XYZ file of C-alpha atoms in Angstrom:
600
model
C 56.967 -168.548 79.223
C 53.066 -168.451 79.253
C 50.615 -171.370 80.474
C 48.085 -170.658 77.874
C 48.764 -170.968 74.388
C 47.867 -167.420 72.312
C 44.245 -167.868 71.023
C 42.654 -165.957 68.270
C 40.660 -162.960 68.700
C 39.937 -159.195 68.422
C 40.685 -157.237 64.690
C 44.572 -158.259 64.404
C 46.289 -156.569 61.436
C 45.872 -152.437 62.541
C 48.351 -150.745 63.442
C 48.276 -150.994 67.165
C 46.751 -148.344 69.469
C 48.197 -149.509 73.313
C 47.259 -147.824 76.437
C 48.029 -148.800 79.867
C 45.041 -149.525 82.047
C 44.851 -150.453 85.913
C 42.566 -151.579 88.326
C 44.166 -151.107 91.743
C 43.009 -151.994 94.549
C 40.441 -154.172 93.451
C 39.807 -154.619 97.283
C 39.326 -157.998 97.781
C 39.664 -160.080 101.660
C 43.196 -161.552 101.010
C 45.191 -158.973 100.104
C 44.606 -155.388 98.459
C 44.268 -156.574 94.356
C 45.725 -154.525 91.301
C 45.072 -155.696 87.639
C 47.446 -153.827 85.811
C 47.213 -153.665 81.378
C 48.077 -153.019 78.921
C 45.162 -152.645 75.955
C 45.670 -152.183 71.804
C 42.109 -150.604 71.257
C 43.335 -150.694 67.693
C 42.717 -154.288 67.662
C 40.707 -154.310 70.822
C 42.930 -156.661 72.887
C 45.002 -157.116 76.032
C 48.205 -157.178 74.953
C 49.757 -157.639 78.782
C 48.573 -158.211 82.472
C 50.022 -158.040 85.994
C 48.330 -158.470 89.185
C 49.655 -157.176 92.394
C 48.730 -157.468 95.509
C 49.679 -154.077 97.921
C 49.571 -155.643 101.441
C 51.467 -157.567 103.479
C 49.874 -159.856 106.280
C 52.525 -162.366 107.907
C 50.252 -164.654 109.671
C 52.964 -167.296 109.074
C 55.234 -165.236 110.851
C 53.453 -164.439 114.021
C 52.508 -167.881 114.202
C 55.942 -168.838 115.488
C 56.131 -169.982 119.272
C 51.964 -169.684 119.719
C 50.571 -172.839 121.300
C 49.301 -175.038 118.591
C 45.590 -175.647 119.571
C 45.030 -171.875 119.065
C 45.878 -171.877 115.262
C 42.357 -172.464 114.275
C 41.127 -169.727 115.929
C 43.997 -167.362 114.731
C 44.286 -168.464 110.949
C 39.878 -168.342 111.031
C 40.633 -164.516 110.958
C 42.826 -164.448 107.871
C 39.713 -164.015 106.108
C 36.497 -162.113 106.900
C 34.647 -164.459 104.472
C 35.728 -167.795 105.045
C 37.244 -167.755 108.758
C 35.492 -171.136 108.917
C 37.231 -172.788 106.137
C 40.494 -171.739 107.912
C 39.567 -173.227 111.049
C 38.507 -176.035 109.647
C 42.095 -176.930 107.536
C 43.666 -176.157 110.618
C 41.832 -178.672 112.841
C 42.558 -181.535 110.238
C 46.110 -180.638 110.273
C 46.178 -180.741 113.957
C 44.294 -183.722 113.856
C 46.945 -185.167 111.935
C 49.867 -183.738 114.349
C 48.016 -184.947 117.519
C 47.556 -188.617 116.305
C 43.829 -188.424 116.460
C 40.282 -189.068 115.134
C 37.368 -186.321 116.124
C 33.822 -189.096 116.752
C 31.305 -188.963 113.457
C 29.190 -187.177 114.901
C 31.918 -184.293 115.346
C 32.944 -184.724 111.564
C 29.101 -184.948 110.454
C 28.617 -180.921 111.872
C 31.569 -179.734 110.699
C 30.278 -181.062 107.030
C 27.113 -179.636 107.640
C 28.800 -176.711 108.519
C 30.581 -176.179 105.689
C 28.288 -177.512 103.397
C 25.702 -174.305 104.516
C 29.311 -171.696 104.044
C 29.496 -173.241 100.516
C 25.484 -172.226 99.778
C 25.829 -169.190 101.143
C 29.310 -167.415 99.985
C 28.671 -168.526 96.326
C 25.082 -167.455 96.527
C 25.678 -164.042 97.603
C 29.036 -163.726 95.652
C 27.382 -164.846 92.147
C 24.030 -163.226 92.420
C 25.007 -159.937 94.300
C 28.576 -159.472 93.293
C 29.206 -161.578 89.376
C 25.925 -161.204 88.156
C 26.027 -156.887 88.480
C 28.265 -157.569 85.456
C 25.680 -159.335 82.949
C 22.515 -157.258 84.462
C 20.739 -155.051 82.441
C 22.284 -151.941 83.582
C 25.398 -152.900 83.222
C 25.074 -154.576 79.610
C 22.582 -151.680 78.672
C 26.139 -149.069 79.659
C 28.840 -151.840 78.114
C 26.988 -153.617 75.265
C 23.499 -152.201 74.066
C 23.706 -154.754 71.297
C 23.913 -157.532 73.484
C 20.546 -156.412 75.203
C 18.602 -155.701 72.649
C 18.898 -159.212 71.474
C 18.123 -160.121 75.385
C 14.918 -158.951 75.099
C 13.858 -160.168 71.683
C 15.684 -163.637 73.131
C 13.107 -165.860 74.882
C 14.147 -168.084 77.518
C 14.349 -171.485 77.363
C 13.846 -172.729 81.063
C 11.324 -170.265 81.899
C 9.272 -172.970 83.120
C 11.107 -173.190 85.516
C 12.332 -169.741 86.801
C 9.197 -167.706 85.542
C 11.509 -165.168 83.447
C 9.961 -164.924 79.724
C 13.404 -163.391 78.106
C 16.584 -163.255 78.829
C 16.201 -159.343 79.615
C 13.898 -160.156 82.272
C 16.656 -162.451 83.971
C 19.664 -159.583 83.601
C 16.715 -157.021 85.065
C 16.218 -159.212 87.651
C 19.716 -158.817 89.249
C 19.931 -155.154 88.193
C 21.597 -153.907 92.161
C 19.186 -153.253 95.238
C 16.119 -153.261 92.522
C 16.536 -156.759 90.867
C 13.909 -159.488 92.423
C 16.583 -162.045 92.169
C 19.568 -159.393 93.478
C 16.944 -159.368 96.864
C 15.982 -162.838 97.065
C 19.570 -164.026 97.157
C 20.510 -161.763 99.948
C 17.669 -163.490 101.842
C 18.983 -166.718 100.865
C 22.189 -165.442 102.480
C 20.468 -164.757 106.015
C 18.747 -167.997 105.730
C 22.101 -170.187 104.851
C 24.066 -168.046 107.871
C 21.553 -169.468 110.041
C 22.429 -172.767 109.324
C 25.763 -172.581 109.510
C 25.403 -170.911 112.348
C 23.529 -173.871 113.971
C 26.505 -175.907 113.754
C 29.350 -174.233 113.893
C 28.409 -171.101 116.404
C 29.420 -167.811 114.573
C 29.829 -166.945 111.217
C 32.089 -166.460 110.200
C 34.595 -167.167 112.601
C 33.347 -170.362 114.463
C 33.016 -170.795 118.078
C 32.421 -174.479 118.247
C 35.143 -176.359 116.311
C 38.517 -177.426 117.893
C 40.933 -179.973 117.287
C 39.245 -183.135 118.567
C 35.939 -182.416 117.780
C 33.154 -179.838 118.122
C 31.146 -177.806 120.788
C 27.866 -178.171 119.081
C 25.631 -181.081 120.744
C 23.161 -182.650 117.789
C 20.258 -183.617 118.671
C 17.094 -184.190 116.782
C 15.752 -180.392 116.571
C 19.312 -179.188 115.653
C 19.065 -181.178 112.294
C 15.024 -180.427 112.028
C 15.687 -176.632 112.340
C 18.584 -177.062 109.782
C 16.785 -178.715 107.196
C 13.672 -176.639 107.443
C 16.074 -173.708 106.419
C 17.410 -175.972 103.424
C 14.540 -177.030 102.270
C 13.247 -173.384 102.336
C 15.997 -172.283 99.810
C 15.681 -175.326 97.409
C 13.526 -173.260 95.189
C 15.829 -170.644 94.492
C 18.257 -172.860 94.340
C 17.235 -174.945 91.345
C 15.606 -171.397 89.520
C 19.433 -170.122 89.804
C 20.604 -173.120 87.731
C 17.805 -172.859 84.978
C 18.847 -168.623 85.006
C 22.882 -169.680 84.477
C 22.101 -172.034 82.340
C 20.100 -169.441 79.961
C 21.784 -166.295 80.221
C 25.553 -167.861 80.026
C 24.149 -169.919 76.647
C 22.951 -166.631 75.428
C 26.067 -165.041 75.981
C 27.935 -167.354 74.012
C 25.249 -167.009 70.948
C 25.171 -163.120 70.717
C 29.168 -162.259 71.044
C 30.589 -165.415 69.106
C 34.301 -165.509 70.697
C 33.155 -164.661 74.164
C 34.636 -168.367 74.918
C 38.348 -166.386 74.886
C 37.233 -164.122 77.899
C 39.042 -165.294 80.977
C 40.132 -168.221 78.822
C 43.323 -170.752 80.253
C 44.710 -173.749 79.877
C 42.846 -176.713 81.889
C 45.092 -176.595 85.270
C 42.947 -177.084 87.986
C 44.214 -177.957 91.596
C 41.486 -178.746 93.806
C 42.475 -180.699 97.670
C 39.073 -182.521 98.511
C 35.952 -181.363 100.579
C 33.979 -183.235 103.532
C 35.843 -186.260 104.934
C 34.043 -189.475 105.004
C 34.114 -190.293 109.437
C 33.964 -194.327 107.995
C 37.344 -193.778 106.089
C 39.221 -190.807 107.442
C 41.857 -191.433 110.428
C 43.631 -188.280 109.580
C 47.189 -190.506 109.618
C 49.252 -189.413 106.593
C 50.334 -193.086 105.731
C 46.571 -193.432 104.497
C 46.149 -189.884 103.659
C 45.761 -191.306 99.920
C 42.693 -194.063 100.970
C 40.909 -190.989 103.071
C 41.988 -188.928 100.578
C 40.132 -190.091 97.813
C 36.686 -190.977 99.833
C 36.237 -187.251 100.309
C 32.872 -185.958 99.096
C 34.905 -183.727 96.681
C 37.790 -185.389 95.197
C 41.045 -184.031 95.680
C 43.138 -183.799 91.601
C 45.381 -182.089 90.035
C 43.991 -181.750 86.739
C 45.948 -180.837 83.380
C 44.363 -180.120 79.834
C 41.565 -182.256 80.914
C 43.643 -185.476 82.580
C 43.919 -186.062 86.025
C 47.304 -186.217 86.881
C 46.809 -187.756 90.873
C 44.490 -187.478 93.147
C 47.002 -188.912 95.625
C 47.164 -186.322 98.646
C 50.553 -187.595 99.487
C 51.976 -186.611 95.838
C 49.830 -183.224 95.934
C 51.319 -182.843 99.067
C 54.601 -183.446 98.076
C 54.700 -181.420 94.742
C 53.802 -178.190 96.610
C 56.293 -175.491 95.782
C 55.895 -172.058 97.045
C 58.594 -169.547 94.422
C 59.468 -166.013 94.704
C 59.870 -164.862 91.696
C 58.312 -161.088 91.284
C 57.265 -161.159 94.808
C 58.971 -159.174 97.486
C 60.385 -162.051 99.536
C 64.076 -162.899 100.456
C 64.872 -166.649 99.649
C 65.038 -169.003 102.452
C 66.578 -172.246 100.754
C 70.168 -172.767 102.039
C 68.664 -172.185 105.874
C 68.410 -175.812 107.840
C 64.961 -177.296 106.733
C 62.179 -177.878 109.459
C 61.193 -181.156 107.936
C 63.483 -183.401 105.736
C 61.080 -185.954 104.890
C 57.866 -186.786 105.528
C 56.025 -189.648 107.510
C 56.706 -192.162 104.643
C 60.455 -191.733 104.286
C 59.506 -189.401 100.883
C 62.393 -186.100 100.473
C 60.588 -182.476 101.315
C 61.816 -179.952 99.218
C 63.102 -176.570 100.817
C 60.400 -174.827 98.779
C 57.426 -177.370 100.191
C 55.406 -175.203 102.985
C 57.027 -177.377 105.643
C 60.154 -175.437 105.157
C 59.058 -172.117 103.871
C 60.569 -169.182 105.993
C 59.192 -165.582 105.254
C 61.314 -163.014 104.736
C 59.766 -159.838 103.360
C 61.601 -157.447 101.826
C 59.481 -154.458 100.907
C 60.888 -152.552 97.306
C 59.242 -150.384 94.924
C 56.797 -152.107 92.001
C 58.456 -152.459 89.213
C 56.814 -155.294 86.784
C 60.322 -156.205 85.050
C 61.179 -157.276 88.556
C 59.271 -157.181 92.116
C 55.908 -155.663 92.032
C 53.751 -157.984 94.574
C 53.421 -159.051 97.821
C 52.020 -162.533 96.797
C 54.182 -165.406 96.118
C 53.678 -167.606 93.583
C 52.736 -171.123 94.607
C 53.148 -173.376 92.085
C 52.926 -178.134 91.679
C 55.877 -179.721 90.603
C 54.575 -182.569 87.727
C 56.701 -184.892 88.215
C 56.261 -185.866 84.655
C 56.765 -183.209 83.043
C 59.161 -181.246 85.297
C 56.928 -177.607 84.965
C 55.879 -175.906 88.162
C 52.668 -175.808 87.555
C 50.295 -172.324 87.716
C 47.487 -174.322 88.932
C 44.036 -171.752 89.255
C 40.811 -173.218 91.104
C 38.397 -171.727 88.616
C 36.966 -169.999 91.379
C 36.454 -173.398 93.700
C 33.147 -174.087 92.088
C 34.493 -175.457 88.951
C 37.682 -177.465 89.877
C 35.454 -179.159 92.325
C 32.779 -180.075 89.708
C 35.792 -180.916 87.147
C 37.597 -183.378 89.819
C 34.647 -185.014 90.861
C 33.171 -185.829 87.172
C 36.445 -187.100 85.883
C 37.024 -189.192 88.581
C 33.868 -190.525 89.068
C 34.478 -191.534 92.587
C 31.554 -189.885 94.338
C 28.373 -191.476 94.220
C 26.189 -191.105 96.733
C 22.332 -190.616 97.231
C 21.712 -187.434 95.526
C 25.061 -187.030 93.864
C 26.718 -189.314 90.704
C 29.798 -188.921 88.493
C 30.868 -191.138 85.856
C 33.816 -189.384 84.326
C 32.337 -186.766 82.225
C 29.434 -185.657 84.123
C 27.348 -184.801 87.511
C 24.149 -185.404 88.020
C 22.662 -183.811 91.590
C 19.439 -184.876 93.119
C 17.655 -182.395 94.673
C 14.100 -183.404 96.675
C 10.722 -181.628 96.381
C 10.893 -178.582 97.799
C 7.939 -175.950 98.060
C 7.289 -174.653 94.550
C 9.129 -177.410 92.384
C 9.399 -180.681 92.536
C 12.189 -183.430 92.619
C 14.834 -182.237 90.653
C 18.066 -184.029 88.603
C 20.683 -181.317 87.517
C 23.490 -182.334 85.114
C 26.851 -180.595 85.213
C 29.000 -181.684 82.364
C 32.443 -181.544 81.619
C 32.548 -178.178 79.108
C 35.203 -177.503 76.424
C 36.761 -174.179 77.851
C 38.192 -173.629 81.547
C 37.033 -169.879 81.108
C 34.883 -166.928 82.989
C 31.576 -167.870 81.608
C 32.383 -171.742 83.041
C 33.939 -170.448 86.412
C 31.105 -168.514 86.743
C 28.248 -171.599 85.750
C 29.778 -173.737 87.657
C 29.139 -171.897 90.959
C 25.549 -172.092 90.365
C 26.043 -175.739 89.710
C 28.276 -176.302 93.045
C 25.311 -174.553 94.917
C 23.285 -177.514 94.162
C 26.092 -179.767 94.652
C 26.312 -178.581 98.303
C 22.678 -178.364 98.976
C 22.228 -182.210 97.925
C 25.531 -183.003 100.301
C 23.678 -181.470 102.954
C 20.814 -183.324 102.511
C 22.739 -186.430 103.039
C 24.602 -185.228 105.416
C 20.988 -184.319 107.529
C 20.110 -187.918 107.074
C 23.865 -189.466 108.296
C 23.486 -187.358 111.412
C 20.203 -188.636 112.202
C 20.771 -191.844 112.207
C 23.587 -191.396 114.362
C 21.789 -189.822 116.753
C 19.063 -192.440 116.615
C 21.581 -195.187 117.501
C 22.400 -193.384 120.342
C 25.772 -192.013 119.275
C 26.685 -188.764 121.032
C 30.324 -188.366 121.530
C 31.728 -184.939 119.876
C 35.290 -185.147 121.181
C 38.223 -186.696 121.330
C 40.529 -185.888 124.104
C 44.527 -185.503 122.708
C 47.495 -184.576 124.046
C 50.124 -181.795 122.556
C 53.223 -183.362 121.384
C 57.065 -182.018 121.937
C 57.631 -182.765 118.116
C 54.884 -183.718 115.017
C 54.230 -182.123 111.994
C 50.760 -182.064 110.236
C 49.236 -180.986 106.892
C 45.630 -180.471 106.586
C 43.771 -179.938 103.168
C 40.217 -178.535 102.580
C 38.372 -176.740 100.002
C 37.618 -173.057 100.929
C 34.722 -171.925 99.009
C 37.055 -170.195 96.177
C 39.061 -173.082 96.007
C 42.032 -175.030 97.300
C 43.324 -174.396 100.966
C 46.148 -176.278 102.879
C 47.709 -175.780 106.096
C 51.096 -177.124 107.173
C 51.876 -177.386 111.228
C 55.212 -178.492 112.412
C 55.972 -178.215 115.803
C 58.906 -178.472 117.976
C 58.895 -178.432 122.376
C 55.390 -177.917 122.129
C 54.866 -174.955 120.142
C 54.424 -173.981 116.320
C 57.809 -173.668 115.146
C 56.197 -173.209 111.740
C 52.787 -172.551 110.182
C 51.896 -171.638 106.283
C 48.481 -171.589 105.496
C 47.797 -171.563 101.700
C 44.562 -170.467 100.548
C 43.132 -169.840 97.021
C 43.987 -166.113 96.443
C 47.851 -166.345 96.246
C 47.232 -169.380 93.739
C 44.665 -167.876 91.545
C 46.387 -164.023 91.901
C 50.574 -165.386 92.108
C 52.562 -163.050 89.717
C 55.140 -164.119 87.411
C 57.141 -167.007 89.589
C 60.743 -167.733 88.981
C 60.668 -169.192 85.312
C 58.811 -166.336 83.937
C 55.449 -168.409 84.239
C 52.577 -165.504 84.754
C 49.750 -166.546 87.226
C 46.361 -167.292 86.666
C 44.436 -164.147 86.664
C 47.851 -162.771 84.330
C 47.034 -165.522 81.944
C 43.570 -165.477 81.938
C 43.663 -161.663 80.943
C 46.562 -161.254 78.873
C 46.303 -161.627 74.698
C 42.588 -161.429 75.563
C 40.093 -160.189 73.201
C 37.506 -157.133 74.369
C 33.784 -157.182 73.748
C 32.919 -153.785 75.462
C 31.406 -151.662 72.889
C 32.739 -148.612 74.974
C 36.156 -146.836 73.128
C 38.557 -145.847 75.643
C 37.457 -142.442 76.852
C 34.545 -144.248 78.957
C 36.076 -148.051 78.749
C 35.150 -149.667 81.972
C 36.837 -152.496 80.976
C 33.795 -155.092 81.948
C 35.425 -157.709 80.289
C 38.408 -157.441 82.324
C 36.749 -157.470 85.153
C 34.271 -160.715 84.232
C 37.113 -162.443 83.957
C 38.841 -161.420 87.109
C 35.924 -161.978 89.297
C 35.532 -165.384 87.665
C 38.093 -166.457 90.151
C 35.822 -165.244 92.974
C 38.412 -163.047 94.502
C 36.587 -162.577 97.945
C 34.601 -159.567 97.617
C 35.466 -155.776 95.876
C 34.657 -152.678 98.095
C 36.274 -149.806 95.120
C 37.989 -149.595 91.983
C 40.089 -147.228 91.241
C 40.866 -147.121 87.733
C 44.037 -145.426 85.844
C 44.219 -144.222 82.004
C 47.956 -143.760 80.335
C 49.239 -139.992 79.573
C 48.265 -138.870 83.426
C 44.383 -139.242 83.190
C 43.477 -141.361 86.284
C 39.360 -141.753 87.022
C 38.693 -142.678 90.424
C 35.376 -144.863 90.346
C 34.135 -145.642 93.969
C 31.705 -148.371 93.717
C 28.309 -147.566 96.203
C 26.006 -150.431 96.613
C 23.501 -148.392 95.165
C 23.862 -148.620 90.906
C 24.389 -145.801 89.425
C 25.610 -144.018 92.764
C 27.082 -140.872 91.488
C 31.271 -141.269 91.324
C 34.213 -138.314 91.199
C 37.078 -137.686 88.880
């Protein structure tokens, strides 16, 4: 069974040429990633794709008998990148387990918070990490074609970033040299900062509990916060106007470049920022609270949004085995049988999950990762569901314009667009950006939309700066809520880590976790082949793919592959190691420095 229908491509008709191909590890924070091929150079396609994952972790395992109130601080280190998005999924499922409601004031840092984590993680990963593959170096080594007509191509929003061709913009995130490849990494000092005004550390925050926060707002908190913003609002709206031209571009010199990273339209995203005015954190209104998120939570399939109901994404969560290396746990006694409303858990629902590893040797006709394959039960239709997040950016910018339930100051959807309002800011003045709905759920949208989301965030904060204010103004300073641990709750918390959808589920018993799953993006974007034969996202986003690298296969570097992989904004890649059939294996160790000399 495959979630994407084959699509046309690459010279069919020779007689094919296959090679196997891997990538492993793609290093990335959750897990040690292996892409795995198999490519006809014949007829210049990827005929077949695993992905593995190499490590095992077990947080949900050593979460057993802990004292509840410290899961935020122990899931925030799952992840070296976003520790804070952890933290903060934990809190709102404790929040839901204790009974209680954190003061808006509390709420309004914690959205500031995350609002900076958003600007800064996609900043850094898109214009120091996605964009080395589309600068010039890189195109000049994988498609010389494609840069020549760069620099005979002129720009169309130069106006607006200063670049006169579309040369200039790939040379200008050409590694450690690149104006744009420097800029952003100030942008990422800047946008740490801010975070780090309201939520402590970065990345692993100091300041937010269940309850509430540690951080005290006061006027010069917010000042010193939005001097920061406003500082980066220039090279925020350039980064748009240099997507915006170089992805167009890509899509007019290599006609078919739509197939790379190419999938169905099944998008899961769980909702960002809770509205304080609307959210109790009770799960009998977890729908109302639900959808007044600043981000709307959907489940999203071939373009129709199937609920954005947190109950019923709640309750179609099904975590399958399949070619993972995992004993089964349903038959065992379930933690939870049914939920606050009466509604059946299933055994495979995170409430019940037990995890059972069973270590084996790879073998891709049976077990060959340590990832499981988390999958939503339609209802409708009966499929699990290989949901991706289109690496955060874009299933947040898809859910919100189809629903066209957030409209707020600077940001308004109306079911096929979003339009983001950014203010004056040093160089350029007040700004509308328009994100709409595009044809293809493919690398070249996952990776536009980031740029797009950027904004998106930037304009929440902005609002966000002006809620707290007035707050504070009234005279409003509480930042806690005092709770009590109970002997027996359980709690689900959902949240939008910057690569996409992240849910925790708490359920505790005489005081202490009896069991704890968090779920972040990487095991739904990089699941292997579940039960039913369904291949994951980054599986069927690669495989039947066409390739556009002009390289044959003695010095493939398989670029294409990797745009499409890194679409998904799989945390961030330290080395590759790369492996060519008939015993030829090329190590490539990827220095920060391009060009950085590499061994065989």
């Amino acid at each position: 069974m495959t979630a994407t229908e084959a699509r046309a491509g690459g010279a069919k008709g020779k007689r094919p040429q296959i090679v196997d191909m891997a990538w492993d590890p793609i290093t990335r924070i959750v897990g040690n990633l292996g892409i795995y091929t198999k490519i006809d150079f014949a007829n210049r396609l990827v005929t077949e794709c695993h992905s593995t994952s190499s490590l095992f972790r077990g947080y949900s395992v050593f979460m057993k008998g802990k004292d509840p109130r410290d899961a935020g601080f122990i899931t925030s280190r799952i992840c070296g990148i976003c520790g804070d998005n952890h933290t903060t999924c934990s809190d709102y499922a404790q929040q839901m387990a204790y009974g209680i409601k954190p003061p808006p004031l509390a709420e309004n840092v914690v959205n500031l918070g995350e609002a900076a984590e958003y600007i800064f993680d996609h900043t850094i990963f898109q214009d120091n990490l996605v964009f080395v593959d589309y600068c010039e170096a890189m195109v000049k080594d994988t498609n010389p074609g494609v840069l020549a007509a760069a620099e005979r191509t002129e720009a169309p929003r130069a106006n607006v970033h200063g670049f006169r061709t579309i040369a200039d913009i790939m040379r200008a995130f050409n590694p450690f040299e690149g104006s744009v490849y420097k800029e952003a990494l100030k942008v990422s000092r800047v946008t740490r900062e801010m975070f780090c005004l309201m939520e402590g550390r970065h990345v692993h925050p100091s300041t937010l509990y269940p309850g509430g926060v540690g951080t005290q707002p006061t006027p010069t908190l917010y000042t010193d916060y939005l001097s920061r913003l406003l500082g980066v609002l220039d090279f925020v709206k350039k980064s748009v106007a240099m997507n915006d031209d170089v992805f167009d571009f890509w899509y007019e010199a290599l006609p078919g470049y739509e197939e790379v990273g190419r999938r169905r339209v099944l998008l899961g995203c769980w909702g960002a920022w809770q509205d304080y005015n609307a959210c109790d954190y009770r799960y009998a209104s977890m729908n109302e609270w639900g959808k007044a998120m600043y981000v709307t939570p959907s489940v999203i399939v071939d373009g129709e949004v199937v609920t954005n109901n947190l109950i019923d994404i709640n309750l179609g969560l099904r975590i399958l085995l399949g070619s993972s290396y995992y004993d089964d746990w349903v038959g065992e006694e379930p933690f939870v049988t049914h939920d606050p409303l009466g509604n059946p858990v299933d055994m495979r629902h995170p409430w019940n999950q037990t995890t059972v590893p069973v270590p084996g040797k790879r073998d891709f006709a049976d077990k060959y990762s340590w990832v499981m394959s988390p999958r939503w039960l339609d209802p409708k239709s009966g499929e699990h569901l290989a949901l991706d997040t289109g690496g955060g950016a874009f299933a947040r910018m898809y859910a919100v314009a189809l629903n066209g339930m957030v409209n707020t100051d600077y940001i308004r959807s109306d079911g096929r667009s979003v339009r983001i309002s950014l203010p004056r800011s040093d160089q350029l003045p007040e700004m509308t950006l328009e994100w709409t709905i595009p044809q293809w759920s493919n690398a070249i949208e996952r990776n536009r939309a980031r740029a797009y989301f950027v904004a998106y965030a930037a304009a929440m904060a902005v609002q966000f700066v002006n809620d707290g204010l007035e707050l504070v103004r009234a005279g409003d300073t509480r930042i806690f809520t005092d709770f009590e641990v109970p002997d027996e709750a359980i709690g689900c918390g959902f949240h939008e880590a910057v690569r996409g959808v992240l849910s925790h589920h708490l359920v505790i018993k005489d005081g202490k976790i009896a069991n704890y799953h968090p779920y972040p993006p990487t095991p739904w974007n990089g699941s292997p082949r579940d039960t039913y034969g369904t291949p994951g996202p980054y599986e069927d986003a690669v495989q039947d793919m066409p390739i556009f690298e002009e390289n044959g296969q003695d010095d493939f570097r398989g670029v294409d592959i990797m745009r499409a992989v890194r679409s998904f904004d799989p945390c961030l890649p330290c080395g590759v190691h790369m492996y060519l059939g008939n015993g030829k294996k090329i190590d490539k160790v990827h220095a920060p420095m391009w060009g950085a000399a590499s061994h065989g």
